Coordinates of C-alpha atoms and ligand atoms in Angstrom, one line a residue:
X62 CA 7.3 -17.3 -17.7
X63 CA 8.6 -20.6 -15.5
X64 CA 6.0 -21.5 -12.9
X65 CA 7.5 -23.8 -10.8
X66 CA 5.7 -26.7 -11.0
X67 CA 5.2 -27.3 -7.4
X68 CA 3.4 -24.8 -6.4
X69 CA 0.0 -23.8 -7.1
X70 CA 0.5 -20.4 -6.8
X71 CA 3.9 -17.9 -6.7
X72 CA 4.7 -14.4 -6.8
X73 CA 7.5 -14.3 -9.8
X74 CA 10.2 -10.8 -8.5
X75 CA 12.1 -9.7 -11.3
X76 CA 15.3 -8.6 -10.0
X77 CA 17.0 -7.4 -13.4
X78 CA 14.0 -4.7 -13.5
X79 CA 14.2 -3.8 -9.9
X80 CA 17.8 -2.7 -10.6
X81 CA 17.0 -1.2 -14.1
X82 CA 14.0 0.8 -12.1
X83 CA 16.3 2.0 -9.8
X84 CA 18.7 3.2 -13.2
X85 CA 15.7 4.8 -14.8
X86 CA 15.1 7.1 -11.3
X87 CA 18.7 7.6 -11.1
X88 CA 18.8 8.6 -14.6
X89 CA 15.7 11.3 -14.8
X90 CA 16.8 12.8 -10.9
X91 CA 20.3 13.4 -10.9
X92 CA 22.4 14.6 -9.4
X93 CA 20.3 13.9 -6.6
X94 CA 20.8 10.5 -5.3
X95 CA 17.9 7.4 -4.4
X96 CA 16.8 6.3 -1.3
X97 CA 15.0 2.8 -2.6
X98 CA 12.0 2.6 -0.2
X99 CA 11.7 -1.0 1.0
X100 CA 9.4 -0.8 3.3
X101 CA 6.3 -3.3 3.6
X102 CA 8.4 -6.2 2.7
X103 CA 10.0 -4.5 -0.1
X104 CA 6.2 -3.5 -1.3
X105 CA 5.1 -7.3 -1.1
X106 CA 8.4 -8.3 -3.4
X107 CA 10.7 -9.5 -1.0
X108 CA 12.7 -7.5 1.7
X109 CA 16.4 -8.2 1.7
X110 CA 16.5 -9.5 -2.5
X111 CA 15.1 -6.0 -3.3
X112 CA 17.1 -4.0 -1.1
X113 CA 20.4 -6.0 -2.6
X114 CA 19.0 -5.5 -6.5
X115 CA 18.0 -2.1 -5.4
X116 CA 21.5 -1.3 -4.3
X117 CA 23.5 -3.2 -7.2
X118 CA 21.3 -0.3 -9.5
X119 CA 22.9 2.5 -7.8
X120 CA 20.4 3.3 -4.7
X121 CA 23.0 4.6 -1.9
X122 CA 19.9 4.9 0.4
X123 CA 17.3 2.4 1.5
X124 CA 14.0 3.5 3.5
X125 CA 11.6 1.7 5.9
X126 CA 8.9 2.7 7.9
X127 CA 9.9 0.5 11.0
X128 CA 13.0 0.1 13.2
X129 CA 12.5 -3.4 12.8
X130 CA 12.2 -4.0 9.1
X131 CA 15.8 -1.6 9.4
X132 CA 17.3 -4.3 11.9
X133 CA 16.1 -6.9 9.3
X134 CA 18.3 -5.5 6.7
X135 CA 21.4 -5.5 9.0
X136 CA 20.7 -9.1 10.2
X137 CA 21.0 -9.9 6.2
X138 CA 24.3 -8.4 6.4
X139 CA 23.5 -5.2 4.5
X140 CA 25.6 -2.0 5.9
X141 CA 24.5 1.0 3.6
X142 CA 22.7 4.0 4.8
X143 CA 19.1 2.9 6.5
X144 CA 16.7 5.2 7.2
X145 CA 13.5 4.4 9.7
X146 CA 10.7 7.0 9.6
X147 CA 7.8 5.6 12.5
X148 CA 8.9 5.4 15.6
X149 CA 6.8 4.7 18.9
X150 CA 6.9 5.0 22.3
X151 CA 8.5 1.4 23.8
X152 CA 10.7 0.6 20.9
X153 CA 14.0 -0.2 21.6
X154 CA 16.3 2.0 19.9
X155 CA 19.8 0.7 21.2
X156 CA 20.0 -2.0 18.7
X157 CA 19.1 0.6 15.8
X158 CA 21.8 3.3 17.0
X159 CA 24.1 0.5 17.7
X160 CA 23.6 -1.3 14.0
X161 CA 23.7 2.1 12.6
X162 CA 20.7 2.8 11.6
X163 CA 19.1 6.4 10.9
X164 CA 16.0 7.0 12.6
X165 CA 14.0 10.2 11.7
X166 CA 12.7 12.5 14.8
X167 CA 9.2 14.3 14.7
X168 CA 8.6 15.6 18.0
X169 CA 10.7 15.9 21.6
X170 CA 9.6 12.8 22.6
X171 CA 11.3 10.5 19.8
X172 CA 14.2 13.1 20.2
X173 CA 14.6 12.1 23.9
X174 CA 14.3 8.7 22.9
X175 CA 16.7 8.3 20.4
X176 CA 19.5 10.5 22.8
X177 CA 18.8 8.1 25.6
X178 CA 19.3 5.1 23.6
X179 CA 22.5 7.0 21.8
X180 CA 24.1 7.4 25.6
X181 CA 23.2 4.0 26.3
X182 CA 24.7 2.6 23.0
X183 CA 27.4 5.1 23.4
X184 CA 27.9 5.9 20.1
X185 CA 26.3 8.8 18.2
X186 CA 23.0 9.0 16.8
X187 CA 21.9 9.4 13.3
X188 CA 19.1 11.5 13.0
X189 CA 16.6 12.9 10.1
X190 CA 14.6 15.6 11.2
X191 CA 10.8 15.2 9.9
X192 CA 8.9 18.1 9.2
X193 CA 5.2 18.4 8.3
X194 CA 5.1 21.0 5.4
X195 CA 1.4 20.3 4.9
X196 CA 0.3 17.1 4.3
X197 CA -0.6 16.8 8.2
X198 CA 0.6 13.1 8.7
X199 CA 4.0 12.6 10.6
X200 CA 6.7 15.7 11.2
X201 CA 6.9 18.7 13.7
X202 CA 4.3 21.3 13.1
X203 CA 5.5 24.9 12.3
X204 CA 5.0 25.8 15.6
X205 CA 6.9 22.8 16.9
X206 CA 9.6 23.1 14.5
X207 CA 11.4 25.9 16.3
X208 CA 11.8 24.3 19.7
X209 CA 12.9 21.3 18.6
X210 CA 15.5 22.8 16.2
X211 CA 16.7 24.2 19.7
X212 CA 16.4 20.9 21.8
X213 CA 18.5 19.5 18.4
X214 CA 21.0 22.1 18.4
X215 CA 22.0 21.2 22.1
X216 CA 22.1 17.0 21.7
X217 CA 24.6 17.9 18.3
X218 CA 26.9 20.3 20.8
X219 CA 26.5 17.5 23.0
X220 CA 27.3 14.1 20.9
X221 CA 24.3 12.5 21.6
X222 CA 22.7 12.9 17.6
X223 CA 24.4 13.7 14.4
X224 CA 21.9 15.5 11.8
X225 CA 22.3 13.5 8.5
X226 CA 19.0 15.1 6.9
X227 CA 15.8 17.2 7.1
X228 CA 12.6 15.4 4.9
X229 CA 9.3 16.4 4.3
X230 CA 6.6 14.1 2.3
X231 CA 3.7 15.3 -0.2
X232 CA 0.1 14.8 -0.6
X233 CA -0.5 15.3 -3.9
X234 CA 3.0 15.4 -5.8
X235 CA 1.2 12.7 -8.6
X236 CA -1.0 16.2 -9.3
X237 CA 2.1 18.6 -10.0
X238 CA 0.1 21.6 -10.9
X239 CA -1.8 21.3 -7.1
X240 CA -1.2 24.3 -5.3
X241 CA -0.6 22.3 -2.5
X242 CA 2.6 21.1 -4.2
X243 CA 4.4 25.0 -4.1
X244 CA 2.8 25.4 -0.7
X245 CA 5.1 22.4 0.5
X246 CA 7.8 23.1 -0.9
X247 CA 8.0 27.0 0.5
X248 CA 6.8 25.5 4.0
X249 CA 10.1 23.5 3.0
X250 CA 12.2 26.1 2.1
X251 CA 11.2 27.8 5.6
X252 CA 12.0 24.8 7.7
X253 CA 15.6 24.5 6.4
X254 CA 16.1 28.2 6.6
X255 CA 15.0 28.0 10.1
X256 CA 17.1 25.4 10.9
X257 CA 20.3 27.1 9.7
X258 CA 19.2 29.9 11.8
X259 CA 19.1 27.8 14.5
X260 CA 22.2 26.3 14.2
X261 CA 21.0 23.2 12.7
X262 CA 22.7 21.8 9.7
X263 CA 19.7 20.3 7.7
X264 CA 22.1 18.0 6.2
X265 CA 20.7 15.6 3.3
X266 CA 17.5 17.4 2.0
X267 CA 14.6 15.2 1.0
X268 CA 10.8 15.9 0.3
X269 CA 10.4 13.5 -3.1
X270 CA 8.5 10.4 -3.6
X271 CA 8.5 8.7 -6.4
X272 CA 6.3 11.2 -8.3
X273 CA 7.6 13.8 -7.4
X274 CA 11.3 12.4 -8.6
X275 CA 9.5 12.3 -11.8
X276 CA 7.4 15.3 -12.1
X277 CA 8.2 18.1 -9.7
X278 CA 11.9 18.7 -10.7
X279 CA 12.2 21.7 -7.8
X280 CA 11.7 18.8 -5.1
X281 CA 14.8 16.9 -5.8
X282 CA 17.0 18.3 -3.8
X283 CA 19.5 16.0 -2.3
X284 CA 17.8 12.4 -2.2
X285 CA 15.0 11.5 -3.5
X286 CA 12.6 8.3 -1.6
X287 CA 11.4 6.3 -4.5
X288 CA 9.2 3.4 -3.4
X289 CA 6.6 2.5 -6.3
X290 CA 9.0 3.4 -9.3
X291 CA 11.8 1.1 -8.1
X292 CA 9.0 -1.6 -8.6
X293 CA 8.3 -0.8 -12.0
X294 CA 4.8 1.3 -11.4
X295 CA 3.8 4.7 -12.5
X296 CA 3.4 6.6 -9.5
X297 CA 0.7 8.9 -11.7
X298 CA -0.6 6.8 -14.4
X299 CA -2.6 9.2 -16.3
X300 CA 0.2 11.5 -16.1
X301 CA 3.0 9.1 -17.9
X302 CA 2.9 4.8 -18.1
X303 CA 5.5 3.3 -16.3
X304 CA 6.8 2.7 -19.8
X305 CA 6.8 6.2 -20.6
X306 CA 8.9 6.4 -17.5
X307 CA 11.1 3.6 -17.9
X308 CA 10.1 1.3 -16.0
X309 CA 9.4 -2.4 -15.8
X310 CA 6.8 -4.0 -13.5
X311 CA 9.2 -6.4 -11.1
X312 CA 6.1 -8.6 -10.4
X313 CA 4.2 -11.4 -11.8
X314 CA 1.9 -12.9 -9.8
X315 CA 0.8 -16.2 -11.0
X316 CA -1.3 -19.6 -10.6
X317 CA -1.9 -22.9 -12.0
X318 CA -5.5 -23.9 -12.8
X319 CA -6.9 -26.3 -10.2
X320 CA -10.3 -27.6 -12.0
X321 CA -12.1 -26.7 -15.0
X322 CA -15.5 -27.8 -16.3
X323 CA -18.8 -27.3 -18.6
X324 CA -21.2 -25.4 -17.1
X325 CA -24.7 -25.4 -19.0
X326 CA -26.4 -21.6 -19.4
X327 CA -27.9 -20.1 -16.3
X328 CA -25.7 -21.7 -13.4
X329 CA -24.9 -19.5 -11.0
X330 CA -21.2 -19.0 -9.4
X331 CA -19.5 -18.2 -6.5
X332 CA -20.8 -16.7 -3.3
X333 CA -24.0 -15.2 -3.6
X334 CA -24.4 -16.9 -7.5
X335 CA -24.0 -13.1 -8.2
X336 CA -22.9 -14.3 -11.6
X337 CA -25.1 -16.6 -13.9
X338 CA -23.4 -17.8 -17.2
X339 CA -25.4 -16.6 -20.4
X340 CA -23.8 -19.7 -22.3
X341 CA -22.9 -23.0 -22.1
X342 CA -19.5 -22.6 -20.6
X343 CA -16.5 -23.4 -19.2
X344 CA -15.5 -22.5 -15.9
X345 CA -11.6 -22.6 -14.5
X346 CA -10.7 -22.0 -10.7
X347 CA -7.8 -20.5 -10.4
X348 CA -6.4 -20.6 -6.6
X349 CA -5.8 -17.6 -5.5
X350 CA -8.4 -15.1 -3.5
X351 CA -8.5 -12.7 -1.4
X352 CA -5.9 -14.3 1.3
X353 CA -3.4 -13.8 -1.0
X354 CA -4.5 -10.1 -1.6
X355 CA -6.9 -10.2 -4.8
X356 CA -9.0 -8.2 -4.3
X357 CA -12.4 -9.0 -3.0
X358 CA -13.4 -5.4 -4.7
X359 CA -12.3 -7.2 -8.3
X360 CA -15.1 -9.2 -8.4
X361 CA -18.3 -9.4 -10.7
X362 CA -20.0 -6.4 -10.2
X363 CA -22.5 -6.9 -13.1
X364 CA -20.2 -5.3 -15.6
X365 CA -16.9 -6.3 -15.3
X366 CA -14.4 -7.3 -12.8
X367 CA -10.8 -8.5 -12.3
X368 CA -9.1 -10.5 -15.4
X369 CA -6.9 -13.2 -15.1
X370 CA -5.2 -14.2 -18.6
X371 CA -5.4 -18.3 -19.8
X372 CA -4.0 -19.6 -22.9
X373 CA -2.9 -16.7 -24.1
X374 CA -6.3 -14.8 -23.4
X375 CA -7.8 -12.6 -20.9
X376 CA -10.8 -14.1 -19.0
X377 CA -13.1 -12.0 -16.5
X378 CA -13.5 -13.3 -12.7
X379 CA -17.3 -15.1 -12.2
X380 CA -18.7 -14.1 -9.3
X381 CA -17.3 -13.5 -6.3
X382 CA -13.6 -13.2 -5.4
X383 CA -13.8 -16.3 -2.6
X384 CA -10.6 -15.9 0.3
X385 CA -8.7 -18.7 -1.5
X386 CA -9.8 -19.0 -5.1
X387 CA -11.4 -16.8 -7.7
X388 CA -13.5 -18.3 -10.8
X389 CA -12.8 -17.4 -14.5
X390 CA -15.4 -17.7 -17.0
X391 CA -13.3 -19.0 -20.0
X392 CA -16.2 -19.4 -22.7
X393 CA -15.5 -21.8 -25.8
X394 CA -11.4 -21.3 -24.6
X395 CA -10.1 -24.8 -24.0
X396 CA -7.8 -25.3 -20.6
X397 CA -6.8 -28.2 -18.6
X398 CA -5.8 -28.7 -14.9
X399 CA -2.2 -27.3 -14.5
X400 CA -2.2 -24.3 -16.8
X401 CA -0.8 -21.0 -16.5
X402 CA -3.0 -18.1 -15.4
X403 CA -1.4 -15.3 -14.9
X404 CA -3.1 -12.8 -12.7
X405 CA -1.2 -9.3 -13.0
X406 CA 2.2 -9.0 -14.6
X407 CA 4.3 -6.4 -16.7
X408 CA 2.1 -6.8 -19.9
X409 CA 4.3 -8.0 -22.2
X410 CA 2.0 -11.1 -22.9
X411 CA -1.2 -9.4 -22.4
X412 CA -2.0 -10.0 -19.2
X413 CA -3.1 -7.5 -16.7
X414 CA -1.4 -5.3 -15.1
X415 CA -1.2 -3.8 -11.2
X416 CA -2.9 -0.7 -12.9
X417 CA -5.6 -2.7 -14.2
X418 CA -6.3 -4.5 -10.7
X419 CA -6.3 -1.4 -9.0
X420 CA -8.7 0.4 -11.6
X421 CA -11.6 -2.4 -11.2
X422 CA -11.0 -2.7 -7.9
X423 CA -11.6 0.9 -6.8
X424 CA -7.5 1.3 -5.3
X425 CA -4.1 2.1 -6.4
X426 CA -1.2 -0.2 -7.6
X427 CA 0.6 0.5 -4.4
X428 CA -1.9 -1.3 -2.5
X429 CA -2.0 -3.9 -5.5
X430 CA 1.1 -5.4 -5.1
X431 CA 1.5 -4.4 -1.2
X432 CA -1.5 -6.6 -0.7
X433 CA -0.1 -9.8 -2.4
X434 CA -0.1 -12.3 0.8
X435 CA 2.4 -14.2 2.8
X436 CA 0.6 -17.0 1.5
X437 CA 2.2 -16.8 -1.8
X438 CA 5.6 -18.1 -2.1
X439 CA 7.8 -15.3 -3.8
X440 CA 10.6 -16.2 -6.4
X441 CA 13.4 -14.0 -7.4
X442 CA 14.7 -14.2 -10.7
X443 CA 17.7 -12.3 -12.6
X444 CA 20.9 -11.6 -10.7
X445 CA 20.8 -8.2 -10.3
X446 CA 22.5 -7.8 -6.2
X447 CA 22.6 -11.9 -6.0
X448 CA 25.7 -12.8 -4.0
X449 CA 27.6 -15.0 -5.6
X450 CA 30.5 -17.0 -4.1
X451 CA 33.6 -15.1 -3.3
X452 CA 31.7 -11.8 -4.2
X453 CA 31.0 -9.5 -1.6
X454 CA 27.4 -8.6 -1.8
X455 CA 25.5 -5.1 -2.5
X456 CA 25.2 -2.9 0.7
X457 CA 27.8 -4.9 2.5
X458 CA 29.8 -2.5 5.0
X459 CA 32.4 -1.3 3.5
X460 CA 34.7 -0.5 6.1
X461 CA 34.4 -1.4 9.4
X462 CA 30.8 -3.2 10.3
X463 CA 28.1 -2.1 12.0
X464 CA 27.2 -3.9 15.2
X465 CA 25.0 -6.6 13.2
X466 CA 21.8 -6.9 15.8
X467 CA 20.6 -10.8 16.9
Ligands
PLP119 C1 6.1 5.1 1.2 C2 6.9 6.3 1.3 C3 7.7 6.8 0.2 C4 7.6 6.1 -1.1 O1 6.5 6.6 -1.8 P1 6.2 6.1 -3.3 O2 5.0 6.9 -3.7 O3 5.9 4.7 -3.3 O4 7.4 6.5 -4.1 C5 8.5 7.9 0.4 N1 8.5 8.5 1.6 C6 7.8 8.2 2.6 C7 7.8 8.9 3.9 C8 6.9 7.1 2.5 O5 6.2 6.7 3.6

């Protein structure tokens, strides 16, 4: 691992496994094709060099939540298929429908919306209809599904929207055998049977997340929306590893040790001297907290708490996770100022992984990684979707350009 020796602490993006990720999902759900889900800053890892990587492993989709992380992607100069899943009331959609940009409709409100800005743009909008097929989050109710399929059916005759796809999301698709999981799916089946009854061509079917691309086969479909799988995490850890998937954790998240001393027995450390050594000691600060998203719910807890590996060696948290530096009680290890601690990582050395973070801290690896903070610096390595001089990058239009937004 190459820390760059300037900075104290970095978030290490391994592009080579983003793309490989992306290979494994392709692999395991085709013929359906991947929509990489970017949202969030990419899940912490870095918005536009994901999205490239993401695209050079064979996604032909990318998905955000926000109109504005969409926009970001055009502005980067990438042109393949965007789809935007929160809208608002008081967005500006013209730049969206102008750059191209597929924005998902719930309710009449964002339909209205997104026709007004399509006239306005003059160009036709793309459109994936949302429906809620039982999770109770975003998409039209049941009993809203059939008026808006109607209210749909007249912008299409009109030109205002194109229908490029009809999605659903799950609740509990990392527990296949739920009920819940065949309940969605025939609410699923109903929606796109009542929108060809309405005249409504679902287009691009999509209900999958990354666990349910790996375990429920039935909810494939066309496309599948794999967010935590393209970064190398098992979306249902007690179900497979992300090895037994194929994956490859994309991100290392790593520190240099700022000061490190003998402590006799009984000193106490951190916030609250929640911790008291039971030895002699020796104490290393590693600085990185809860600003840069360790978790304040990793610390000692008077059994165990986050571990950050030195020297080849795991070492628990003392105390308190603090907002910019955490503790480690090293023992009889030796370590200097300017060592390698590496926080969370694929594993291959034996440090922790996102999994491991997210089981003492009480959370999931989503929120792991999601979490890491703007403070750290990230650092893509590997080449995977780089552009190189001369080459035209991943995801850049292929024919003529979208309108590329200021
Ligand atoms: C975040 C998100 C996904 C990706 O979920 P993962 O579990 O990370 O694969 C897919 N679809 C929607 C609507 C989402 O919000």
């Amino acid at each position: 691992m190459d820390l760059p020796p300037e900075l104290p602490a970095v978030a290490l993006v391994d592009l080579d496994a983003v793309a490989r990720n992306v290979g494994a999902v392709r692999r395991r759900v085709g013929p359906a094709a991947v929509m990489a889900v970017v949202k969030a800053d990419a899940y912490g890892h870095g918005l536009v060099p994901v999205a490239r990587a993401a695209l050079a492993g064979g996604a032909t989709w990318l998905g955000v939540a926000h109109v504005h992380e969409a926009l970001a992607l055009r502005r980067a100069g990438i042109g393949a298929d965007v789809l935007a899943w929160i809208l608002t009331p008081g967005t500006d959609l013209v730049p969206a429908v102008r750059a191209g940009v597929d924005l998902s409709v719930a309710a009449a409100w964002s339909l209205e919306a997104v026709v007004a800005a399509a006239r306005e743009a003059g160009r036709r909008a793309r459109v994936h209809l949302e429906v809620d097929t039982g999770m109770s989050r975003g998409g039209a109710s049941p009993a809203e599904w059939p008026a808006l399929l109607d209210a749909v059916a007249d912008h299409v005759a009109a030109g205002d929207v194109e229908v490029r796809g009809t999605w659903a999301h799950f609740a509990s698709a990392d527990v296949p055998a739920d009920p819940s999981v065949t309940a969605q799916l025939a609410a699923f089946e109903a929606a796109l049977a009542s929108a060809r009854e309405h005249g409504v061509d679902p287009g691009l079917r999509h209900h999958a997340n990354s666990a349910a691309a790996f375990f429920v086969p039935q909810a494939r479909y066309d496309l599948v929306r794999a967010g935590l799988a393209v970064y190398g995490l098992s979306p249902a850890p007690d179900l497979a590893t992300g090895a037994e998937l194929g994956l490859v954790p994309a991100m290392t998240l790593a520190a240099r040790l700022a000061h490190v001393r003998r402590v006799p027995a009984g000193a106490g450390v951190s916030y609250g001297l929640t911790y008291t050594t039971a030895t002699d000691t020796t104490l290393a600060l590693v600085p990185l907290g809860y600003g840069d998203g360790v978790p304040r719910h990793a610390s000692w807890d008077g059994r165990r708490s986050g571990e950050v590996l030195v020297g080849g060696a795991r070492h628990r948290i003392a105390g308190r996770v603090c907002m910019d530096q955490v503790v480690l009680d090293l023992g009889d290890a030796t370590a200097a100022p300017g060592d390698a601690a590496l926080v969370f990582g694929p594993g291959a050395d034996g440090e922790a992984t996102a999994d491991d973070w997210a089981q003492v801290a009480g959370t999931i690896s989503w929120e792991v990684v999601t979490r890491v903070g703007a403070r750290v610096p990230r650092r893509h390595t590997g080449t995977a979707g780089v552009p190189t001089p001369g080459q035209t990058p991943a995801g850049a239009p292929a024919g003529a350009p979208a309108e590329v937004p200021a």
